[in-house]
Tab-separated table of C-alpha atoms in Angstrom:
chain	number	residue	atom	x	y	z
A	1	MET	CA	0.000	0.000	0.000
A	2	PRO	CA	1.523	3.358	-1.017
A	3	MET	CA	2.351	5.975	1.594
A	4	SER	CA	1.108	9.550	1.557
A	5	ALA	CA	3.446	12.495	1.973
A	6	GLN	CA	1.786	13.176	5.334
A	7	GLU	CA	2.460	9.630	6.579
A	8	ILE	CA	6.122	9.978	5.658
A	9	GLU	CA	6.349	13.372	7.340
A	10	ASP	CA	4.690	12.011	10.482
A	11	LEU	CA	7.256	9.191	10.726
A	12	LEU	CA	10.127	11.623	10.214
A	13	ARG	CA	8.673	14.063	12.740
A	14	GLU	CA	8.806	11.370	15.452
A	15	SER	CA	12.599	11.212	15.118
A	16	PHE	CA	13.207	14.830	14.150
A	17	PRO	CA	10.579	16.867	16.049
A	18	LYS	CA	12.205	20.268	15.469
A	19	ALA	CA	13.300	19.681	11.883
A	20	LYS	CA	12.192	21.513	8.798
A	21	ILE	CA	10.628	18.686	6.793
A	22	GLN	CA	9.194	18.868	3.310
A	23	VAL	CA	7.872	15.745	1.585
A	24	GLU	CA	6.703	15.773	-2.027
A	25	GLY	CA	5.345	13.269	-4.501
A	26	ASP	CA	1.902	12.200	-5.512
A	27	ASP	CA	2.143	8.525	-6.387
A	28	GLY	CA	2.914	7.305	-2.847
A	29	VAL	CA	5.770	5.156	-4.122
A	30	HIS	CA	8.366	7.552	-5.562
A	31	MET	CA	8.740	10.492	-3.198
A	32	SER	CA	11.243	13.162	-2.237
A	33	ALA	CA	11.998	14.588	1.175
A	34	MET	CA	14.079	17.418	2.553
A	35	VAL	CA	15.033	17.191	6.222
A	36	VAL	CA	16.955	20.042	7.857
A	37	ASP	CA	17.825	19.282	11.473
A	38	GLU	CA	20.425	20.352	14.003
A	39	SER	CA	21.148	16.700	14.830
A	40	PHE	CA	22.844	16.423	11.417
A	41	ARG	CA	25.570	18.913	12.358
A	42	GLY	CA	28.956	17.204	12.145
A	43	LEU	CA	27.571	14.143	10.345
A	44	ASN	CA	28.456	13.327	6.773
A	45	ARG	CA	25.722	12.899	4.167
A	46	VAL	CA	25.659	9.086	4.478
A	47	GLN	CA	25.216	9.304	8.257
A	48	GLN	CA	22.433	11.855	7.857
A	49	GLN	CA	20.590	9.735	5.331
A	50	ARG	CA	20.960	6.588	7.434
A	51	ALA	CA	19.293	8.457	10.298
A	52	VAL	CA	16.383	9.376	8.025
A	53	TYR	CA	16.001	5.812	6.738
A	54	ALA	CA	16.029	4.530	10.331
A	55	ALA	CA	13.216	6.981	11.131
A	56	LEU	CA	11.119	5.384	8.385
A	57	LYS	CA	10.985	2.191	10.472
A	58	GLY	CA	11.388	-0.346	7.697
A	59	LYS	CA	8.900	1.208	5.277
A	60	MET	CA	11.550	1.005	2.515
A	61	ASP	CA	12.844	-2.482	3.347
A	62	GLY	CA	12.896	-5.121	0.648
A	63	THR	CA	10.612	-5.646	-2.278
A	64	GLN	CA	7.547	-5.514	-0.030
A	65	GLY	CA	8.358	-2.046	1.357
A	66	GLU	CA	5.556	0.499	1.209
A	67	LEU	CA	7.897	3.146	-0.173
A	68	HIS	CA	9.928	2.188	-3.228
A	69	ALA	CA	12.070	5.306	-3.723
A	70	LEU	CA	12.792	8.377	-1.640
A	71	ALA	CA	15.060	11.099	-2.997
A	72	LEU	CA	16.629	12.683	0.079
A	73	THR	CA	18.136	16.050	0.804
A	74	THR	CA	19.521	16.333	4.326
A	75	ARG	CA	21.555	19.006	6.080
A	76	ALA	CA	22.034	20.929	9.293
A	77	PRO	CA	20.485	24.411	9.481
A	78	ASP	CA	22.585	27.340	8.203
């Protein structure tokens, strides 16, 4: 079952409550997300993106994942 942008944002918000989060996409399978959070300061891009994927709680795991593709932009605030 595809995920809505709001469902993705809600999952991300649990792990990043003070982040600026923007999720886009209308097919529920191929989405994009921007997450800007202070917790990313000092982390490289791979570490930041791993934190985001962990926040999605397995929704992208394997061929049966609810979310097939998520284009990510992550960074610490300016």
